[in-house]
PDB file of C-alpha atoms in Angstrom:
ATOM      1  CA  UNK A   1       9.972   2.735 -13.551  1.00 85.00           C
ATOM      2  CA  UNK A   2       7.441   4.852 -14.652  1.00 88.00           C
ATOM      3  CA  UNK A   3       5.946   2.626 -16.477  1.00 88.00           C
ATOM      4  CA  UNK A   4       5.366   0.792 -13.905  1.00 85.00           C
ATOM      5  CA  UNK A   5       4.260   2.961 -11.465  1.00 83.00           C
ATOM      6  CA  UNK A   6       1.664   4.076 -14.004  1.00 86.00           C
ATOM      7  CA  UNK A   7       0.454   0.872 -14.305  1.00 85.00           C
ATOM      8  CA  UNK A   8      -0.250   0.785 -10.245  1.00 87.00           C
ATOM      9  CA  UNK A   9      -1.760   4.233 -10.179  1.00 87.00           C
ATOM     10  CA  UNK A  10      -4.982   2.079 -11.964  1.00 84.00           C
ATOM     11  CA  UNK A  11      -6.348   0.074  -8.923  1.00 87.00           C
ATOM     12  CA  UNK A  12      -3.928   1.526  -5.976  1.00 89.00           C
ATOM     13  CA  UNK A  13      -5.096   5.514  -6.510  1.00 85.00           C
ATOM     14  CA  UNK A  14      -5.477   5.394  -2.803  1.00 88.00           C
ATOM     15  CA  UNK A  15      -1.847   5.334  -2.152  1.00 89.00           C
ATOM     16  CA  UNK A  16      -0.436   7.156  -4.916  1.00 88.00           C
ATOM     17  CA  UNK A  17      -3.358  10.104  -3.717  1.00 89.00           C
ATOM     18  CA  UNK A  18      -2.017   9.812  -0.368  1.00 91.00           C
ATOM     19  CA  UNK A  19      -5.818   9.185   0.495  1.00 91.00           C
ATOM     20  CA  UNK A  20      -6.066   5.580   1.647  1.00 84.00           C
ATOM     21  CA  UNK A  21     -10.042   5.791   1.910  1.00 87.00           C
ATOM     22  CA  UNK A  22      -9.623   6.427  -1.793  1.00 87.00           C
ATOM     23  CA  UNK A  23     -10.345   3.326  -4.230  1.00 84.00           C
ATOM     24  CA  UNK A  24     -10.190   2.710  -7.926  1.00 87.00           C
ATOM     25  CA  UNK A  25     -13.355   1.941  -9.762  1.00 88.00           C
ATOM     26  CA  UNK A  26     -11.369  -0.785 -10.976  1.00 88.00           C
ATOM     27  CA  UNK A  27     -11.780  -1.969  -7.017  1.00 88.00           C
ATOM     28  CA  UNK A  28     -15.953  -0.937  -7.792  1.00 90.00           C
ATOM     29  CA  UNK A  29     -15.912  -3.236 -10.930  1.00 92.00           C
ATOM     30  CA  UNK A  30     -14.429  -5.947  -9.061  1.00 92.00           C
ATOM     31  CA  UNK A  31     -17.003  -5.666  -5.932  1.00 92.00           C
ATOM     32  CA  UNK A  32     -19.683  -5.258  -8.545  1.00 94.00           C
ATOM     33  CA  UNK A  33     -18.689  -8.617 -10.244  1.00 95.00           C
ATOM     34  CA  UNK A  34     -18.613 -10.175  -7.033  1.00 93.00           C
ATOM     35  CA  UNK A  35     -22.267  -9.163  -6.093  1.00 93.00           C
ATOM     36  CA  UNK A  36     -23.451  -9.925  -9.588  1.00 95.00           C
ATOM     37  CA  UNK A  37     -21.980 -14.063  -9.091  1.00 93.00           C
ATOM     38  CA  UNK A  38     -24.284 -14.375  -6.215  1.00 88.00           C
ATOM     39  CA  UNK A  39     -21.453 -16.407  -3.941  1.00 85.00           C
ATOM     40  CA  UNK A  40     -19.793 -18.239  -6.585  1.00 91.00           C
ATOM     41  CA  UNK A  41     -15.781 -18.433  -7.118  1.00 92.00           C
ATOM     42  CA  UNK A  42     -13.599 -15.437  -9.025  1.00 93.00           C
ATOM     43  CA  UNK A  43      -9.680 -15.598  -9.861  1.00 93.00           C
ATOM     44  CA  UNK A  44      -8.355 -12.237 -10.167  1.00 92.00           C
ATOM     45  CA  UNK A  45      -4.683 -11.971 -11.578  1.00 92.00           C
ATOM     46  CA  UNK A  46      -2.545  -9.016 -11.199  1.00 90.00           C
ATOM     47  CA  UNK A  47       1.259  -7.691 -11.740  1.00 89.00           C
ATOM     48  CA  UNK A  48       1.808  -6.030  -8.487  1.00 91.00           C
ATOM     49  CA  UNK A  49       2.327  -6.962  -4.985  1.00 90.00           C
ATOM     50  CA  UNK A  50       0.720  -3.523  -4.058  1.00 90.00           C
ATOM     51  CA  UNK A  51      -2.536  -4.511  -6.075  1.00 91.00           C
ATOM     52  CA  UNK A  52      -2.618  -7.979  -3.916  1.00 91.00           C
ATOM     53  CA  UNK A  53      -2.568  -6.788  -0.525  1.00 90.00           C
ATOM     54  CA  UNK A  54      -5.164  -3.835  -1.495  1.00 90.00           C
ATOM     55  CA  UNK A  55      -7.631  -5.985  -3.022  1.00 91.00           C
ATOM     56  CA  UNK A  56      -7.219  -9.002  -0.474  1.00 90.00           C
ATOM     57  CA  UNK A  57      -7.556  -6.177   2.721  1.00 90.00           C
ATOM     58  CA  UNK A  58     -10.565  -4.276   0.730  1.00 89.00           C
ATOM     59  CA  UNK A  59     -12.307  -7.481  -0.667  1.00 89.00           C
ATOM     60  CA  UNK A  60     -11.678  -9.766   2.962  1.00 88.00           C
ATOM     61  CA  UNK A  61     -15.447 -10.007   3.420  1.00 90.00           C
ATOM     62  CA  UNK A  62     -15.911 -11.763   0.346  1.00 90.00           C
ATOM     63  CA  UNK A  63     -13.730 -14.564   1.731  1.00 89.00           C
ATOM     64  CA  UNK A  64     -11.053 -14.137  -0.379  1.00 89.00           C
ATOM     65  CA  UNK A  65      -8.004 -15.533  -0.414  1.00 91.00           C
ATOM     66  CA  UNK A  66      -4.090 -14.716  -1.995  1.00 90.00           C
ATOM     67  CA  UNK A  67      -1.005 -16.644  -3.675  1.00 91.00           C
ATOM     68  CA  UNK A  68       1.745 -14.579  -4.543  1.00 87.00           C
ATOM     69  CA  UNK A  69       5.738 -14.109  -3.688  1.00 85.00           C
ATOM     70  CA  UNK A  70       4.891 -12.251  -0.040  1.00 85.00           C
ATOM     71  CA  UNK A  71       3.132 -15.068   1.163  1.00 86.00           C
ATOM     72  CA  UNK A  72       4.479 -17.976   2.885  1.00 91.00           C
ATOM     73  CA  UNK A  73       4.492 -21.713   0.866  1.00 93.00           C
ATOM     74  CA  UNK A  74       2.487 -22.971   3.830  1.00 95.00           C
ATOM     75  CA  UNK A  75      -0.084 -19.809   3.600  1.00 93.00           C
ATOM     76  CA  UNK A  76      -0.391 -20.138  -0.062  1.00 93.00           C
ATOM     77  CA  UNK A  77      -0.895 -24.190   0.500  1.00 95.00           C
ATOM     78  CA  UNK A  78      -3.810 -23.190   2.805  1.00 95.00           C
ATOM     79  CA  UNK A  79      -5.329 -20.411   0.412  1.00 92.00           C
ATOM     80  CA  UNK A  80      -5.571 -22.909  -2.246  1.00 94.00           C
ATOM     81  CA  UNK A  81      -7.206 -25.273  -0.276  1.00 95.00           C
ATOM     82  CA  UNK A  82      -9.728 -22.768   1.224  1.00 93.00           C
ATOM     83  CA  UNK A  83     -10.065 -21.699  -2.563  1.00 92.00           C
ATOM     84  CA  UNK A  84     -10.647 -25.095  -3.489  1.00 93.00           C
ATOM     85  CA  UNK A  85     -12.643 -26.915  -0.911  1.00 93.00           C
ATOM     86  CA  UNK A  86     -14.661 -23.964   0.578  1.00 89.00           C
ATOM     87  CA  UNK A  87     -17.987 -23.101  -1.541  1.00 83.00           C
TER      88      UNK A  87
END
């Protein structure tokens, strides 16, 4: 458990601060890529449900899109083809 927890205190410090306005510069490095790739595509894997919804609510201007176990078949059907077919 702690463990794991440990490994979610990296890019959700916001939560486990009890300061949502709070973000990981793991979130930073991630926006930073982002700008860098000047509109072109990025996969981003992770291990925790937590991390997903964080980085899909905090990144949503960049378009982005999620497939994990919380979202529906038909969602994550639509998310890849938005991934795919949008540029």
């Amino acid at each position: 458990t702690l463990f794991h927890a440990l490994g979610q205190i990296v890019t959700n410090y916001g939560h486990f601060s009890g300061d949502p306005t709070k973000f990981s510069t793991a979130v930073d490095m991630v926006e930073e890529v982002l700008n860098e790739l000047d509109g072109k595509k990025l996969i981003i894997f992770t291990n925790y449900r937590m991390t997903n919804k964080m980085l899909l609510e905090r990144l949503k201007t960049y378009g982005g899109v999620a497939v994990y176990g919380d979202v529906s078949r038909t969602a994550q059907d639509a998310a890849l083809r938005t991934f795919i077919e949008n540029p």
